[in-house]
């Protein structure tokens, strides 16, 4: 039996800093991805948000009535709220209040599969909670006073509890950082061995829900979770990809981006996203059917910029082109693809081949029978296209990494 989604009302202050309509659509999609159903929206045009309650009294009173009449159990705010704002809003609206960052963190927590993904999500959550403990915990100080004596001796139990919570959260943050650093050291070793073998890496990056996992599956024949929802993929997935030239590379699917992705989330998932930073090529995937495709690419470029990926060859991919006729490409060098019809997949592989061409050479060699071990780089890191046993030795035609070419120089034919 499917669980009924939790009804929520969306709240926002339109201060002119971004496209509010687009942002509310995205907030509704985020809510849906978290098992919620947005039943109403409350938007107020303001120069700046109200310091104590984010929105004005009138709009909040309207929101409270909407929550009561529509049976909403939660209010979701399209902003990052302080602890005191959350406390004040819960008193006024009489429902649970969460902000955009908390919503994204909840999605990440429910989707993380690997140990590292879970640790990163917990770290981001605790980093978000720590500065808000004072606001959220202020009510705890009403639990009672201390013992006798003067006013200075009357320390609230809640205040002690708050200090304990802060210490506990800080200790846990330190422990999580240590464990993640250890995992990062292991990842660095894996990356070193991959670099030593000369296998190029291609990272698929882009906005969440643009079809990166579907593209990976069609290109590699892999079975990676595909779902029409935000943040279906949180942990990096690596698969072997063979290009038309015979070059084998590793294709890596990464966590999707979202506009105004909280900075501490970018930091927490940096070790996951840095698969892109260490890649030999990047596929920037966007949704061709989305009128905001250019904005999606801008978000992708912003995050890639934070990761220092500017010098890595990048190919823009307009995916889901089967959903729209004659989609205008904002980048004329981009590739149009459809994982449903297969359109553009061959062209994309050819573009990847060209981008990585400097890494491989096609050669023909004749190896004496006492030198057959020299064929190992072609067999393990390249591709054998022809193999013939002749009286004077083994004739091989194939693809080898440029870095391995010197091994075959004495035997070239």
CSV table of C-alpha atoms in Angstrom, one decimal:
chain,number,residue,atom,x,y,z
A,1,UNK,CA,0.0,0.0,0.0
A,2,UNK,CA,1.5,3.3,-1.1
A,3,UNK,CA,1.9,6.0,1.7
A,4,UNK,CA,-0.2,9.1,1.2
A,5,UNK,CA,2.1,12.2,0.6
A,6,UNK,CA,2.3,14.7,3.4
A,7,UNK,CA,0.4,17.9,2.4
A,8,UNK,CA,2.5,21.1,2.6
A,9,UNK,CA,2.0,24.8,1.9
A,10,UNK,CA,4.9,26.6,0.2
A,11,UNK,CA,5.9,30.0,1.4
A,12,UNK,CA,8.3,32.6,-0.3
A,13,UNK,CA,9.4,36.2,-0.2
A,14,UNK,CA,9.8,37.7,-3.6
A,15,UNK,CA,12.6,40.2,-3.1
A,16,UNK,CA,13.5,40.3,-6.8
A,17,UNK,CA,16.8,38.4,-6.4
A,18,UNK,CA,15.7,35.5,-8.7
A,19,UNK,CA,12.8,34.1,-10.8
A,20,UNK,CA,10.3,33.4,-8.0
A,21,UNK,CA,7.9,31.4,-10.3
A,22,UNK,CA,10.7,29.1,-11.4
A,23,UNK,CA,12.0,28.7,-7.8
A,24,UNK,CA,8.6,27.8,-6.5
A,25,UNK,CA,8.2,25.2,-9.3
A,26,UNK,CA,11.5,23.7,-8.2
A,27,UNK,CA,10.5,23.8,-4.5
A,28,UNK,CA,7.3,21.9,-5.3
A,29,UNK,CA,9.4,19.3,-7.2
A,30,UNK,CA,11.8,19.0,-4.2
A,31,UNK,CA,8.8,18.5,-1.9
A,32,UNK,CA,7.4,15.8,-4.2
A,33,UNK,CA,10.8,14.1,-4.2
A,34,UNK,CA,10.6,14.0,-0.4
A,35,UNK,CA,7.1,12.4,-0.4
A,36,UNK,CA,5.2,15.6,0.0
A,37,UNK,CA,2.4,17.2,-2.0
A,38,UNK,CA,2.3,21.0,-2.3
A,39,UNK,CA,-1.4,22.0,-2.0
A,40,UNK,CA,-1.0,25.8,-1.9
A,41,UNK,CA,1.5,28.7,-2.2
A,42,UNK,CA,1.9,31.9,-0.3
A,43,UNK,CA,4.2,34.5,-1.9
A,44,UNK,CA,4.7,38.0,-0.7
A,45,UNK,CA,6.5,40.8,-2.6
A,46,UNK,CA,8.9,42.5,-0.2
A,47,UNK,CA,12.1,44.5,-0.3
A,48,UNK,CA,13.7,42.4,2.4
A,49,UNK,CA,12.4,39.4,4.5
A,50,UNK,CA,10.9,40.2,7.9
A,51,UNK,CA,13.7,39.7,10.5
A,52,UNK,CA,11.6,37.7,13.0
A,53,UNK,CA,9.1,35.9,10.9
A,54,UNK,CA,10.4,36.1,7.3
A,55,UNK,CA,6.9,37.2,6.0
A,56,UNK,CA,4.4,39.8,7.3
A,57,UNK,CA,1.6,39.0,9.8
A,58,UNK,CA,-1.1,39.2,7.2
A,59,UNK,CA,0.4,36.7,4.8
A,60,UNK,CA,1.2,34.3,7.7
A,61,UNK,CA,-2.3,34.5,9.0
A,62,UNK,CA,-3.5,33.7,5.4
A,63,UNK,CA,-1.0,30.8,5.4
A,64,UNK,CA,-2.2,29.5,8.7
A,65,UNK,CA,-5.8,29.4,7.4
A,66,UNK,CA,-4.7,27.5,4.3
A,67,UNK,CA,-2.9,25.0,6.4
A,68,UNK,CA,-6.0,24.4,8.5
A,69,UNK,CA,-8.5,24.3,5.6
A,70,UNK,CA,-6.3,22.1,3.3
A,71,UNK,CA,-5.1,19.8,6.1
A,72,UNK,CA,-1.4,20.7,5.6
A,73,UNK,CA,0.9,19.3,8.2
A,74,UNK,CA,4.0,21.3,7.2
A,75,UNK,CA,5.1,24.7,5.8
A,76,UNK,CA,8.1,24.8,3.5
A,77,UNK,CA,9.9,28.1,3.0
A,78,UNK,CA,11.9,28.8,-0.2
A,79,UNK,CA,14.8,30.3,1.7
A,80,UNK,CA,17.3,29.4,4.5
A,81,UNK,CA,15.7,30.3,7.9
A,82,UNK,CA,17.4,31.0,11.2
A,83,UNK,CA,16.6,28.9,14.3
A,84,UNK,CA,14.6,31.8,15.9
A,85,UNK,CA,12.6,32.3,12.6
A,86,UNK,CA,11.7,28.6,12.5
A,87,UNK,CA,10.5,28.8,16.2
A,88,UNK,CA,8.5,31.9,15.6
A,89,UNK,CA,6.9,30.6,12.4
A,90,UNK,CA,5.9,27.3,14.1
A,91,UNK,CA,4.2,29.3,16.8
A,92,UNK,CA,2.3,31.4,14.3
A,93,UNK,CA,1.4,28.7,11.7
A,94,UNK,CA,0.9,25.9,14.2
A,95,UNK,CA,2.5,23.4,11.9
A,96,UNK,CA,6.0,22.1,11.4
A,97,UNK,CA,8.2,24.5,9.5
A,98,UNK,CA,11.2,23.5,7.3
A,99,UNK,CA,13.2,25.6,4.9
A,100,UNK,CA,14.7,24.8,1.5
A,101,UNK,CA,18.0,23.6,2.9
A,102,UNK,CA,16.3,21.2,5.4
A,103,UNK,CA,14.1,19.8,2.6
A,104,UNK,CA,17.2,19.1,0.4
A,105,UNK,CA,19.0,17.5,3.4
A,106,UNK,CA,16.0,15.3,4.1
A,107,UNK,CA,16.0,14.1,0.5
A,108,UNK,CA,19.7,13.4,0.6
A,109,UNK,CA,19.3,11.5,3.9
A,110,UNK,CA,16.6,9.3,2.4
A,111,UNK,CA,18.5,8.6,-0.8
A,112,UNK,CA,22.1,8.1,0.3
A,113,UNK,CA,23.1,4.4,-0.3
A,114,UNK,CA,26.8,4.1,0.3
A,115,UNK,CA,28.5,4.6,3.7
A,116,UNK,CA,30.2,7.7,2.4
A,117,UNK,CA,27.0,9.2,1.1
A,118,UNK,CA,25.4,8.7,4.5
A,119,UNK,CA,28.3,10.2,6.3
A,120,UNK,CA,28.4,13.3,4.0
A,121,UNK,CA,24.7,13.8,4.5
A,122,UNK,CA,24.9,13.6,8.3
A,123,UNK,CA,27.9,16.0,8.2
A,124,UNK,CA,26.0,18.6,6.1
A,125,UNK,CA,22.9,18.2,8.4
A,126,UNK,CA,24.9,18.8,11.6
A,127,UNK,CA,26.8,21.8,10.1
A,128,UNK,CA,23.4,23.2,9.2
A,129,UNK,CA,21.9,22.6,12.7
A,130,UNK,CA,24.8,23.8,14.8
A,131,UNK,CA,24.3,27.6,14.4
A,132,UNK,CA,20.6,27.1,14.7
A,133,UNK,CA,20.6,25.3,18.1
A,134,UNK,CA,20.4,28.6,20.0
A,135,UNK,CA,17.2,29.6,18.3
A,136,UNK,CA,15.6,26.2,18.3
A,137,UNK,CA,16.8,25.5,21.8
A,138,UNK,CA,15.8,28.7,23.4
A,139,UNK,CA,12.5,27.2,24.5
A,140,UNK,CA,14.4,24.6,26.4
A,141,UNK,CA,15.5,27.2,28.8
A,142,UNK,CA,12.0,27.4,30.1
A,143,UNK,CA,12.3,23.9,31.4
A,144,UNK,CA,13.2,25.3,34.8
A,145,UNK,CA,15.7,27.2,36.9
A,146,UNK,CA,18.7,26.1,38.8
A,147,UNK,CA,19.2,25.8,42.5
A,148,UNK,CA,19.0,28.5,45.2
A,149,UNK,CA,21.3,31.5,45.6
A,150,UNK,CA,21.5,34.8,43.8
A,151,UNK,CA,20.4,35.4,40.2
A,152,UNK,CA,23.8,34.5,38.9
A,153,UNK,CA,23.4,31.0,40.3
A,154,UNK,CA,20.0,30.4,38.6
A,155,UNK,CA,21.2,28.8,35.4
A,156,UNK,CA,18.3,27.3,33.3
A,157,UNK,CA,18.4,23.6,32.7
A,158,UNK,CA,17.7,24.2,29.1
A,159,UNK,CA,20.8,26.4,28.8
A,160,UNK,CA,22.9,23.5,30.1
A,161,UNK,CA,21.1,21.1,27.7
A,162,UNK,CA,21.9,23.5,24.8
A,163,UNK,CA,25.6,23.7,25.7
A,164,UNK,CA,25.6,19.9,25.9
A,165,UNK,CA,24.0,19.6,22.5
A,166,UNK,CA,26.5,22.0,21.0
A,167,UNK,CA,29.4,20.0,22.4
A,168,UNK,CA,27.9,16.8,21.2
A,169,UNK,CA,27.3,18.1,17.6
A,170,UNK,CA,30.8,19.6,17.4
A,171,UNK,CA,32.3,16.2,18.5
A,172,UNK,CA,30.2,14.4,16.0
A,173,UNK,CA,31.2,16.8,13.2
A,174,UNK,CA,34.9,16.3,14.0
A,175,UNK,CA,34.4,12.5,14.0
A,176,UNK,CA,32.6,12.6,10.7
A,177,UNK,CA,35.3,14.7,9.1
A,178,UNK,CA,38.0,12.2,10.2
A,179,UNK,CA,36.1,9.3,8.7
A,180,UNK,CA,35.5,11.1,5.5
A,181,UNK,CA,39.1,12.1,5.2
A,182,UNK,CA,40.1,8.4,5.6
A,183,UNK,CA,37.6,7.5,2.8
A,184,UNK,CA,39.0,10.4,0.7
A,185,UNK,CA,42.6,9.0,1.1
A,186,UNK,CA,41.3,5.6,-0.1
A,187,UNK,CA,39.6,7.3,-3.1
A,188,UNK,CA,42.9,9.1,-3.9
A,189,UNK,CA,44.7,5.7,-4.0
A,190,UNK,CA,42.0,4.3,-6.4
A,191,UNK,CA,42.4,7.4,-8.5
A,192,UNK,CA,46.2,7.0,-8.6
A,193,UNK,CA,46.0,3.4,-9.7
A,194,UNK,CA,43.5,4.5,-12.4
A,195,UNK,CA,45.8,7.2,-13.6
A,196,UNK,CA,48.7,4.7,-13.6
A,197,UNK,CA,46.7,2.4,-15.9
A,198,UNK,CA,46.0,5.4,-18.2
A,199,UNK,CA,42.3,4.7,-18.3
A,200,UNK,CA,40.6,8.1,-19.0
A,201,UNK,CA,37.6,9.2,-17.0
A,202,UNK,CA,34.5,10.9,-18.3
A,203,UNK,CA,32.2,12.6,-15.7
A,204,UNK,CA,28.5,13.2,-16.4
A,205,UNK,CA,27.5,16.3,-14.5
A,206,UNK,CA,24.5,18.6,-14.6
A,207,UNK,CA,21.3,19.7,-13.0
A,208,UNK,CA,19.3,17.1,-11.1
A,209,UNK,CA,16.8,15.1,-13.1
A,210,UNK,CA,18.1,15.8,-16.6
A,211,UNK,CA,18.7,12.2,-17.4
A,212,UNK,CA,22.4,11.6,-16.5
A,213,UNK,CA,21.7,8.1,-15.2
A,214,UNK,CA,19.6,7.2,-18.3
A,215,UNK,CA,22.4,8.4,-20.5
A,216,UNK,CA,25.0,6.4,-18.6
A,217,UNK,CA,22.8,3.3,-19.0
A,218,UNK,CA,22.3,3.8,-22.7
A,219,UNK,CA,26.0,4.4,-23.4
A,220,UNK,CA,27.5,1.7,-21.2
A,221,UNK,CA,24.7,-0.9,-21.0
A,222,UNK,CA,24.8,-0.4,-17.2
A,223,UNK,CA,21.9,-0.7,-14.8
A,224,UNK,CA,22.0,2.5,-12.7
A,225,UNK,CA,18.8,3.6,-11.0
A,226,UNK,CA,16.7,5.9,-13.2
A,227,UNK,CA,13.8,7.8,-11.8
A,228,UNK,CA,11.9,10.9,-12.9
A,229,UNK,CA,12.6,12.8,-9.6
A,230,UNK,CA,15.1,15.2,-8.2
A,231,UNK,CA,18.3,13.7,-6.7
A,232,UNK,CA,17.6,10.1,-7.8
A,233,UNK,CA,21.5,9.6,-7.8
A,234,UNK,CA,23.5,10.7,-4.8
A,235,UNK,CA,26.6,8.4,-4.9
A,236,UNK,CA,29.0,8.3,-7.9
A,237,UNK,CA,28.6,5.3,-10.2
A,238,UNK,CA,31.4,4.3,-12.4
A,239,UNK,CA,31.0,2.1,-15.5
A,240,UNK,CA,33.2,1.0,-18.4
A,241,UNK,CA,32.5,2.8,-21.7
A,242,UNK,CA,34.0,1.7,-25.0
A,243,UNK,CA,34.4,4.4,-27.7
A,244,UNK,CA,34.3,3.9,-31.5
A,245,UNK,CA,38.1,4.1,-31.7
A,246,UNK,CA,38.3,1.1,-29.3
A,247,UNK,CA,39.5,3.3,-26.4
A,248,UNK,CA,38.0,2.1,-23.1
A,249,UNK,CA,37.3,4.7,-20.5
A,250,UNK,CA,35.4,5.0,-17.3
A,251,UNK,CA,32.1,7.0,-17.2
A,252,UNK,CA,31.1,8.4,-13.8
A,253,UNK,CA,27.6,9.5,-12.9
A,254,UNK,CA,27.5,12.2,-10.2
A,255,UNK,CA,25.0,13.8,-7.9
A,256,UNK,CA,22.8,16.4,-9.7
A,257,UNK,CA,23.0,20.1,-9.0
A,258,UNK,CA,20.1,22.4,-8.1
A,259,UNK,CA,19.8,26.2,-8.1
A,260,UNK,CA,20.9,27.8,-4.8
A,261,UNK,CA,22.4,24.5,-3.6
A,262,UNK,CA,23.4,25.2,0.0
A,263,UNK,CA,27.1,25.9,0.3
A,264,UNK,CA,27.6,23.4,3.1
A,265,UNK,CA,26.1,20.7,0.8
A,266,UNK,CA,28.5,21.5,-2.0
A,267,UNK,CA,31.3,21.3,0.6
A,268,UNK,CA,30.0,18.0,2.1
A,269,UNK,CA,29.6,16.4,-1.3
A,270,UNK,CA,32.9,17.8,-2.7
A,271,UNK,CA,34.6,14.4,-2.5
A,272,UNK,CA,31.8,12.9,-4.5
A,273,UNK,CA,31.6,15.8,-7.0
A,274,UNK,CA,35.4,15.9,-7.4
A,275,UNK,CA,35.2,12.9,-9.7
A,276,UNK,CA,34.5,15.7,-12.2
A,277,UNK,CA,37.5,17.7,-11.1
A,278,UNK,CA,39.8,14.7,-11.8
A,279,UNK,CA,38.1,13.7,-15.0
A,280,UNK,CA,39.7,13.8,-18.5
A,281,UNK,CA,36.5,15.0,-20.1
A,282,UNK,CA,33.1,16.3,-18.8
A,283,UNK,CA,29.7,15.8,-20.3
A,284,UNK,CA,27.5,18.8,-19.1
A,285,UNK,CA,24.0,17.4,-19.4
A,286,UNK,CA,20.9,19.5,-19.5
A,287,UNK,CA,17.2,19.0,-20.3
A,288,UNK,CA,16.4,20.1,-23.9
A,289,UNK,CA,12.7,20.1,-23.1
A,290,UNK,CA,13.1,22.5,-20.2
A,291,UNK,CA,12.8,26.2,-21.1
A,292,UNK,CA,15.3,26.9,-18.3
A,293,UNK,CA,18.0,24.8,-20.0
A,294,UNK,CA,20.4,27.8,-20.2
A,295,UNK,CA,19.9,28.4,-16.5
A,296,UNK,CA,20.6,24.8,-15.7
A,297,UNK,CA,23.9,25.0,-17.6
A,298,UNK,CA,24.7,28.2,-15.7
A,299,UNK,CA,24.2,26.4,-12.3
A,300,UNK,CA,26.4,23.5,-13.6
A,301,UNK,CA,29.1,26.0,-14.7
A,302,UNK,CA,29.0,27.7,-11.2
A,303,UNK,CA,29.5,24.4,-9.3
A,304,UNK,CA,32.2,23.2,-11.8
A,305,UNK,CA,33.9,26.6,-11.3
A,306,UNK,CA,33.9,26.0,-7.5
A,307,UNK,CA,35.6,22.6,-8.1
A,308,UNK,CA,38.2,24.1,-10.4
A,309,UNK,CA,37.2,22.2,-13.6
A,310,UNK,CA,37.8,25.1,-16.0
A,311,UNK,CA,40.7,23.5,-17.9
A,312,UNK,CA,39.0,20.1,-18.5
A,313,UNK,CA,37.5,19.5,-22.0
A,314,UNK,CA,33.7,19.8,-21.7
A,315,UNK,CA,30.9,18.8,-24.1
A,316,UNK,CA,27.4,20.2,-23.6
A,317,UNK,CA,24.7,17.6,-24.1
A,318,UNK,CA,21.0,18.5,-24.6
A,319,UNK,CA,19.3,15.4,-23.4
A,320,UNK,CA,15.6,14.4,-23.7
A,321,UNK,CA,15.4,16.0,-27.2
A,322,UNK,CA,12.6,13.5,-28.1
A,323,UNK,CA,10.3,15.6,-25.9
A,324,UNK,CA,10.6,18.8,-28.0
A,325,UNK,CA,10.7,19.5,-31.7
A,326,UNK,CA,13.4,21.7,-33.2
A,327,UNK,CA,14.9,22.6,-29.8
A,328,UNK,CA,17.2,25.6,-30.3
A,329,UNK,CA,20.6,24.9,-28.9
A,330,UNK,CA,22.1,27.8,-26.9
A,331,UNK,CA,25.5,26.3,-27.7
A,332,UNK,CA,25.9,25.4,-31.4
A,333,UNK,CA,28.7,23.0,-30.5
A,334,UNK,CA,26.4,21.0,-28.2
A,335,UNK,CA,25.1,17.5,-28.9
A,336,UNK,CA,21.4,16.6,-29.0
A,337,UNK,CA,20.6,13.2,-27.5
A,338,UNK,CA,17.6,11.1,-26.6
A,339,UNK,CA,17.9,8.0,-24.4
A,340,UNK,CA,14.5,7.0,-25.6
A,341,UNK,CA,15.1,7.0,-29.4
A,342,UNK,CA,18.9,6.7,-29.4
A,343,UNK,CA,19.2,10.0,-31.3
A,344,UNK,CA,22.7,11.6,-31.0
A,345,UNK,CA,24.3,8.8,-29.0
A,346,UNK,CA,26.7,7.9,-31.8
A,347,UNK,CA,27.5,11.5,-32.4
A,348,UNK,CA,28.2,11.9,-28.7
A,349,UNK,CA,30.6,9.0,-28.6
A,350,UNK,CA,32.4,10.4,-31.7
A,351,UNK,CA,32.8,13.7,-29.9
A,352,UNK,CA,34.2,12.0,-26.9
A,353,UNK,CA,36.6,10.1,-29.1
A,354,UNK,CA,37.8,13.3,-30.6
A,355,UNK,CA,38.2,15.0,-27.2
A,356,UNK,CA,40.3,12.1,-25.9
A,357,UNK,CA,42.1,11.4,-29.2
A,358,UNK,CA,45.5,12.5,-27.9
A,359,UNK,CA,45.5,9.7,-25.4
A,360,UNK,CA,45.5,6.8,-27.9
A,361,UNK,CA,47.1,5.6,-31.1
A,362,UNK,CA,46.2,2.8,-33.5
A,363,UNK,CA,49.2,0.6,-34.3
A,364,UNK,CA,50.3,-2.7,-35.9
A,365,UNK,CA,53.1,-4.8,-34.4
A,366,UNK,CA,54.8,-8.1,-34.8
A,367,UNK,CA,55.9,-9.5,-31.5
A,368,UNK,CA,58.4,-12.4,-31.4
A,369,UNK,CA,57.1,-15.4,-29.4
A,370,UNK,CA,59.6,-14.7,-26.6
A,371,UNK,CA,58.2,-11.1,-26.3
A,372,UNK,CA,54.5,-11.9,-26.0
A,373,UNK,CA,54.4,-10.2,-22.6
A,374,UNK,CA,54.9,-6.9,-24.3
A,375,UNK,CA,51.3,-7.2,-25.6
A,376,UNK,CA,49.9,-6.7,-22.0
A,377,UNK,CA,49.4,-2.9,-22.3
A,378,UNK,CA,47.3,-3.4,-25.5
A,379,UNK,CA,45.3,-6.2,-23.9
A,380,UNK,CA,44.7,-4.6,-20.6
A,381,UNK,CA,44.6,-0.8,-21.2
A,382,UNK,CA,43.8,-0.7,-24.9
A,383,UNK,CA,41.9,-2.9,-27.5
A,384,UNK,CA,43.1,-5.7,-29.7
A,385,UNK,CA,41.4,-5.5,-33.1
A,386,UNK,CA,43.4,-8.2,-35.0
A,387,UNK,CA,45.5,-11.1,-33.8
A,388,UNK,CA,47.3,-13.5,-36.2
A,389,UNK,CA,49.9,-16.2,-35.3
A,390,UNK,CA,52.7,-16.2,-37.9
A,391,UNK,CA,55.9,-18.1,-38.2
A,392,UNK,CA,58.0,-15.2,-37.0
A,393,UNK,CA,55.7,-14.2,-34.1
A,394,UNK,CA,52.2,-12.8,-33.3
A,395,UNK,CA,50.9,-10.0,-35.5
A,396,UNK,CA,48.6,-7.5,-33.6
A,397,UNK,CA,46.6,-4.5,-34.7
A,398,UNK,CA,45.0,-2.5,-32.0
A,399,UNK,CA,44.5,0.6,-29.9
A,400,UNK,CA,47.1,1.6,-27.3
A,401,UNK,CA,47.5,4.5,-24.9
A,402,UNK,CA,49.9,7.1,-26.0
A,403,UNK,CA,51.8,6.7,-22.7
A,404,UNK,CA,52.4,2.9,-23.6
A,405,UNK,CA,53.5,3.6,-27.2
A,406,UNK,CA,57.2,3.4,-26.4
A,407,UNK,CA,56.7,-0.3,-25.3
A,408,UNK,CA,55.8,-1.2,-28.9
A,409,UNK,CA,58.3,1.0,-30.9
A,410,UNK,CA,60.8,-1.9,-31.6
A,411,UNK,CA,58.1,-4.1,-33.0
A,412,UNK,CA,56.1,-1.6,-35.2
A,413,UNK,CA,55.3,-2.8,-38.7
